[in-house]
Short mmCIF file of C-alpha atoms in Angstrom, two decimals:
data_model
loop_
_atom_site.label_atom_id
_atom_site.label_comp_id
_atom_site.label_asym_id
_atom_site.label_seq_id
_atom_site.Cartn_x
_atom_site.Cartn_y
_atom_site.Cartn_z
CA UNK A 599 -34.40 -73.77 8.53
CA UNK A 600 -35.28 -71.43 11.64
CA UNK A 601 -31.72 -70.23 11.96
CA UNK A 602 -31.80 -69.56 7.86
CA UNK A 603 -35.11 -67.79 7.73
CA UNK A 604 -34.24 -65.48 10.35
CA UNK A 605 -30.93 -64.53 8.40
CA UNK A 606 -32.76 -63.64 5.75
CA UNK A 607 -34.77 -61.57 7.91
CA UNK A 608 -32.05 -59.63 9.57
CA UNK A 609 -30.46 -59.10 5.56
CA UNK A 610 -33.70 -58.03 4.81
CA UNK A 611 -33.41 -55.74 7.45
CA UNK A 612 -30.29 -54.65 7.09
CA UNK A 613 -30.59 -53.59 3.78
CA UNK A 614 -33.57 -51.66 4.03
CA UNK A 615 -31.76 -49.86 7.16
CA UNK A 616 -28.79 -49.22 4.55
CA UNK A 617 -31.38 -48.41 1.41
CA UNK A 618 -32.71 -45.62 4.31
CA UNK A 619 -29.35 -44.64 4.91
CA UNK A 620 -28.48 -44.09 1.44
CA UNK A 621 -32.14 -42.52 0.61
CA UNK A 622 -31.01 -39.92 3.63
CA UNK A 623 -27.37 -39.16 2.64
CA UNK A 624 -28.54 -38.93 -0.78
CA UNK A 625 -30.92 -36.35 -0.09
CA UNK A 626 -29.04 -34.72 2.45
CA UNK A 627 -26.60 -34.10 -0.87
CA UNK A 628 -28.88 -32.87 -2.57
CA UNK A 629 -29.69 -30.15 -0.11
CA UNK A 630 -26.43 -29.36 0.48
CA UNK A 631 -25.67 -29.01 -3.18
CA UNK A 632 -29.15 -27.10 -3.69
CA UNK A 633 -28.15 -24.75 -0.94
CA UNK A 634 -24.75 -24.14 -2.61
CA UNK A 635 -25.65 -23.27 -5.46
CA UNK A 636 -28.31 -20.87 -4.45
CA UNK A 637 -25.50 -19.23 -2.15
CA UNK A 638 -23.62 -18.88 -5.23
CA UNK A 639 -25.95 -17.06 -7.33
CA UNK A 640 -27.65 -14.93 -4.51
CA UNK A 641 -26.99 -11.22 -5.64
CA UNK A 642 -26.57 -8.68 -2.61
CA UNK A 643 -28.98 -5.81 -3.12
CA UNK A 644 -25.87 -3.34 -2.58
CA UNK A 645 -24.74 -5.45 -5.66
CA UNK A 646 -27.23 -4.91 -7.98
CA UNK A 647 -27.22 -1.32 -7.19
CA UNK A 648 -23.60 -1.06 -8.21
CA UNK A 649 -24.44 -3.02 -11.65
CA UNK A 650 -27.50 -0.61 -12.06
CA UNK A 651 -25.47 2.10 -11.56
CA UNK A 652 -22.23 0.62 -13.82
CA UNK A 653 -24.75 0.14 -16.94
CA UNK A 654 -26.09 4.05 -16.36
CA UNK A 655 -22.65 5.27 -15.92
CA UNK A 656 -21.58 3.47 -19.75
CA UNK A 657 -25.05 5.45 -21.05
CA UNK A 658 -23.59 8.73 -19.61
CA UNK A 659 -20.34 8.27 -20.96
CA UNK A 660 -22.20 7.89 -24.37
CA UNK A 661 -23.72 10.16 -24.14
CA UNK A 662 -21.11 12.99 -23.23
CA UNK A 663 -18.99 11.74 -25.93
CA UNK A 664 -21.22 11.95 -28.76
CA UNK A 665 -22.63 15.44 -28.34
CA UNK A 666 -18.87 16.64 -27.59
CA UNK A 667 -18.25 14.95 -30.87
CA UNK A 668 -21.54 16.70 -32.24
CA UNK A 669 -20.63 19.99 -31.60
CA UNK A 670 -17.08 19.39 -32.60
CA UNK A 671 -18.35 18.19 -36.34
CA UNK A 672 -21.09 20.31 -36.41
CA UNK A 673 -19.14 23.84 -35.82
CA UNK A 674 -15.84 22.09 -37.85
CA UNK A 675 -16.33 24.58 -40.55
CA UNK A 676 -15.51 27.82 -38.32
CA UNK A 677 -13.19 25.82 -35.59
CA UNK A 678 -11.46 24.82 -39.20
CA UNK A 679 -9.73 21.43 -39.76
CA UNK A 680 -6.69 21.40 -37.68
CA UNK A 681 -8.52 22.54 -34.37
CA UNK A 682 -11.38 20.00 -35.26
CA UNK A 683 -8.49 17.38 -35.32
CA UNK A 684 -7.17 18.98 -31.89
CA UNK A 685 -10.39 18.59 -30.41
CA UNK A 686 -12.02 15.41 -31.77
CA UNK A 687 -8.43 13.51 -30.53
CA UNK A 688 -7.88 14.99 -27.23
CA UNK A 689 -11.31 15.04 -25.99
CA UNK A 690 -11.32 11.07 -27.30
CA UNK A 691 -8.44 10.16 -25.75
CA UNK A 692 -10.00 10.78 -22.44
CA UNK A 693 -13.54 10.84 -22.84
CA UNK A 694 -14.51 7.50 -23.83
CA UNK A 695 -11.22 6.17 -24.23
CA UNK A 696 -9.19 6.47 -21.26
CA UNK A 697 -12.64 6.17 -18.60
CA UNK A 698 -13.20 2.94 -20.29
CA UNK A 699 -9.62 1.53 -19.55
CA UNK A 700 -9.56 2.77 -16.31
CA UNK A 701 -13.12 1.48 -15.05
CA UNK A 702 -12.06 -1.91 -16.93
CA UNK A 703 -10.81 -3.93 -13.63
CA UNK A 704 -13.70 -2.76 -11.63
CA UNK A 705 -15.80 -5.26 -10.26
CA UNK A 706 -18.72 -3.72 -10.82
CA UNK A 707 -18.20 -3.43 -14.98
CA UNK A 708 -20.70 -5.21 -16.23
CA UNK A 709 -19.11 -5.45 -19.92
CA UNK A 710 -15.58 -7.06 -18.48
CA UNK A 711 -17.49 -9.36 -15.69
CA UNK A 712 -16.93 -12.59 -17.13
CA UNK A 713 -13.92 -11.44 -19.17
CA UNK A 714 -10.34 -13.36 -18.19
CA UNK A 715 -8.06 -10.95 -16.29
CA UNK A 716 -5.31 -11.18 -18.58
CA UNK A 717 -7.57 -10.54 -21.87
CA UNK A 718 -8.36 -7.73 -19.29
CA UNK A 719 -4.81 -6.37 -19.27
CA UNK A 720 -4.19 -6.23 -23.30
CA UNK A 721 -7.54 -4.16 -23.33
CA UNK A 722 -6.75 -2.44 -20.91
CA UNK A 723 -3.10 -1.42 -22.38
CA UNK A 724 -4.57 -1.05 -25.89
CA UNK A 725 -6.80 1.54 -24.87
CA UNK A 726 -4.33 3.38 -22.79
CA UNK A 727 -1.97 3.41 -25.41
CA UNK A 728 -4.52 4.72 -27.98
CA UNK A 729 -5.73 7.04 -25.63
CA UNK A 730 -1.87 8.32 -25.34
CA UNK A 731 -1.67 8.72 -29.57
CA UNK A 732 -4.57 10.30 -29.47
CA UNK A 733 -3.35 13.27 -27.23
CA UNK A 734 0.12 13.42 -28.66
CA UNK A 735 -1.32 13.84 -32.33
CA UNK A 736 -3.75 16.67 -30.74
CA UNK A 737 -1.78 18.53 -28.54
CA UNK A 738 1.32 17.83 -32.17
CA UNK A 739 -1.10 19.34 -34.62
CA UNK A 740 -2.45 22.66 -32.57
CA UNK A 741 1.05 23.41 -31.01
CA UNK A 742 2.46 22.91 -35.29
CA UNK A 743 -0.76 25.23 -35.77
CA UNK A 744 0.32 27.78 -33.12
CA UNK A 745 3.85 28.12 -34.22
CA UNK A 746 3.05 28.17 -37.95
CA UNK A 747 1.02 31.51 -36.99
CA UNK A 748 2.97 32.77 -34.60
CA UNK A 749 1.22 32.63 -31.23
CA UNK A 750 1.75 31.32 -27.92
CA UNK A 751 1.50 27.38 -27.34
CA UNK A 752 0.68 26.52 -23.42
CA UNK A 753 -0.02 29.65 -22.10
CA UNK A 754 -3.81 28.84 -20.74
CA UNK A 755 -4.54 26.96 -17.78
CA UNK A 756 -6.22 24.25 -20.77
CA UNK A 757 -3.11 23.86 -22.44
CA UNK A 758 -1.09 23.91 -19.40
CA UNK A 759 -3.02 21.19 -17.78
CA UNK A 760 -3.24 19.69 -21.02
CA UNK A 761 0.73 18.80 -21.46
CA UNK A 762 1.06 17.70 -17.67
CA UNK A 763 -1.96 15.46 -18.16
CA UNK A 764 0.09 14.27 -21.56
CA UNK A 765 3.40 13.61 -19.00
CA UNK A 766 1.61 11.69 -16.92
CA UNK A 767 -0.13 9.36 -19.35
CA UNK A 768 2.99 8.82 -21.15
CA UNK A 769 4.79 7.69 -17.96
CA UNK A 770 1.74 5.88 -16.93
CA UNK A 771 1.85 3.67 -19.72
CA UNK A 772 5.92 3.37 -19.30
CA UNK A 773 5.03 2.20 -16.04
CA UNK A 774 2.67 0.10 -17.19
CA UNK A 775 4.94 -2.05 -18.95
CA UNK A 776 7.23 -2.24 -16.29
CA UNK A 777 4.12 -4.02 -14.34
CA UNK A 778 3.26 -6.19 -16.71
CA UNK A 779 6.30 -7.98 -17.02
CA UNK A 780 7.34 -8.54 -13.75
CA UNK A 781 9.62 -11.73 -14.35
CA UNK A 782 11.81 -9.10 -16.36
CA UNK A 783 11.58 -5.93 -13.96
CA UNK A 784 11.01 -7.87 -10.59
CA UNK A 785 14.65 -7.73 -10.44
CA UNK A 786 14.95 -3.89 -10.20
CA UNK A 787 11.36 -2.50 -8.84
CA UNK A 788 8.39 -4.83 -6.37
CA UNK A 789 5.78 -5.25 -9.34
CA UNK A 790 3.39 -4.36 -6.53
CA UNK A 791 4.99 -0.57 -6.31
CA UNK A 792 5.13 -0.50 -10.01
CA UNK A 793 1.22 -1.19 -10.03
CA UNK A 794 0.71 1.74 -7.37
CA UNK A 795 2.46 4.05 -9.65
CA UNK A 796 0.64 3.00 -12.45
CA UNK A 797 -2.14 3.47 -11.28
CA UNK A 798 -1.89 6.79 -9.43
CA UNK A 799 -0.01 7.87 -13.16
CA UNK A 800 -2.99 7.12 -14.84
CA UNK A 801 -5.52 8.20 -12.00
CA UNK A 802 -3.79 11.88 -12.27
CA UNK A 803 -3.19 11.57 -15.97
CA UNK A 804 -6.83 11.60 -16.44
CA UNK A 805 -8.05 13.81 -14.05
CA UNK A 806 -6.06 16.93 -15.02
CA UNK A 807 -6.89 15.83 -18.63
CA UNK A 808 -10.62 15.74 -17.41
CA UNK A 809 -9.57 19.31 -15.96
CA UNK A 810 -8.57 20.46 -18.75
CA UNK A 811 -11.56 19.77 -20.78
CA UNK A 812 -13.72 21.57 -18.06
CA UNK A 813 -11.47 24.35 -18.70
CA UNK A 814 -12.77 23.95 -22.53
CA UNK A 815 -16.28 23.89 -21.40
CA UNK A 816 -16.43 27.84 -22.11
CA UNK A 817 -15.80 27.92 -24.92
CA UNK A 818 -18.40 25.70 -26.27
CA UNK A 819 -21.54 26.64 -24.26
CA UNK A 820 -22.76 28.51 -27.09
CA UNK A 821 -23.66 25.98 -29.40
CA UNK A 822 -25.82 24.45 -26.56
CA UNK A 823 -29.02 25.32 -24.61
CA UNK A 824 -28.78 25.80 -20.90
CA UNK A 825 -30.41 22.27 -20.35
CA UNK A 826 -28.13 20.58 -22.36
CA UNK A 827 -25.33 22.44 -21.58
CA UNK A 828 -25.75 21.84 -18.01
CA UNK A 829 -26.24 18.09 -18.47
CA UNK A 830 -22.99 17.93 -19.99
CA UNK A 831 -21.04 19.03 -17.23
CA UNK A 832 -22.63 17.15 -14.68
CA UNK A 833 -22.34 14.24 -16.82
CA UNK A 834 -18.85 15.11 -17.57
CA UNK A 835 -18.30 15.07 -13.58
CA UNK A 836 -20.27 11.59 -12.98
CA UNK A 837 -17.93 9.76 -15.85
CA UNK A 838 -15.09 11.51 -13.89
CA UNK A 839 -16.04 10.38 -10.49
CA UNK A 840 -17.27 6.83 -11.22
CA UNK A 841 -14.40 6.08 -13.26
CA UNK A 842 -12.19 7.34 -10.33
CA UNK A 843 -13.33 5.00 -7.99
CA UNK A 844 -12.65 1.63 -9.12
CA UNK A 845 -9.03 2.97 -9.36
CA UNK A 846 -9.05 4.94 -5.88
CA UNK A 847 -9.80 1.56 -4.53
CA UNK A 848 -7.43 -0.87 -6.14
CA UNK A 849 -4.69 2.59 -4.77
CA UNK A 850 -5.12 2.02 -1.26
CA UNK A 851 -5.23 -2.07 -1.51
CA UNK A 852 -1.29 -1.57 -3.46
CA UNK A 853 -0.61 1.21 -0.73
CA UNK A 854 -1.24 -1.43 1.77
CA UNK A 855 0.65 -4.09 -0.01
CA UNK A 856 3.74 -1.39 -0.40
CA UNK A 857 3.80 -1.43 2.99
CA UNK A 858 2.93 -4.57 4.08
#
């Protein structure tokens, strides 16, 4: 009776040593996965800067693109329908249109952050490619314009920076096909080079079309004040910048992997 009492004991014993055990590991866990989870959704301060910053740059870019589109409505009687067209499509197609695509893979953008990457690709291409009909129907209807009235089509450094910026988006997107599908083209280009030259395509593309609208700026500073007037341009140059940088980045990482 001894020998089973004191079996019982040491089971007794053992299995509140085991029931401690388990108590310990069990917390432990949940520590572990407590701490985990709080790593995951700790936000950098640098981060949340960058986010601030992403949401102010999309209230910019509205911004410039509606009063462009203001003044462009608003003076369409004396401009007169055709150069309306030419400048309602061409400043579009690069001001929202073409920032938006290229700020898309960013990893700051707060409106494509929990977007898929590939849904990111078709909206990115769809924009693009809008953005491209967009300047082909505006630089199609003033050069028709021109040559109906017998002037001179790309003779100012706008219209001149205008077509190249048109080249370039149009091989851009070219390019961008090639990289999209690289199971088809893998066999005749690295889909990593086709990337690079997509991107610096686009990256060029916009910025001389960007150039070309500064070049415009002239022209239209008389149907705003001074304020307003100035905070166009230097909003103009923030969209420009900000968009640029997302893409200046991703450059050098598909430089390096040229290379590499």
């Amino acid at each position: 009776w001894k020998s089973i009492k004191g079996f019982s004991s040491a089971i007794a014993v053992s299995g509140r040593k085991i029931g401690l055990c388990r108590s310990f590991a069990f917390e432990t866990a949940l520590k572990s996965a407590t701490m985990s989870s709080t790593d995951k959704i700790e936000v950098s301060l640098l981060q949340r800067i960058l986010w601030i910053c992403n949401m102010f740059y999309y209230q910019i870019l509205a911004i410039v693109s509606i009063l462009f589109l203001w003044i462009f409505f608003d003076q369409a009687n004396s401009f007169g329908s055709t150069f309306t067209l030419h400048l309602v499509l061409s400043t579009a197609a690069y001001i929202p249109l073409m920032a938006a695509a290229i700020i898309l893979f960013s990893e700051d953008n707060m409106i494509t952050l929990y977007i898929p990457r590939t849904k990111r690709y078709w909206i990115h291409g769809g924009l693009l490619l809008l953005s491209c009909i967009f300047v082909t129907i505006g630089i199609a209807v003033e050069t028709d314009s021109k040559t109906k009235h017998g002037r001179d089509h790309f003779v100012s450094k706008h219209a001149i920076l205008g077509l190249v910026s048109w080249i370039l988006v149009f091989a851009s997107i070219i390019c961008g096909v090639v990289a999209a599908n690289t199971r088809t083209f893998s066999r005749f280009i690295r889909p990593v080079f086709a990337k690079l030259v997509h991107n610096f395509l686009g990256l060029a593309g916009f910025s001389i079309g960007v150039a070309s609208l500064w070049e415009m700026l002239g022209h239209i500073e008389r149907y705003l004040s001074d304020s307003a007037f100035i905070g166009l341009k230097y909003g103009l140059a923030f969209v420009t910048i900000w968009s640029g940088l997302a893409a200046i980045k991703s450059l050098f990482g598909q430089v390096k992997g040229v290379f590499s």
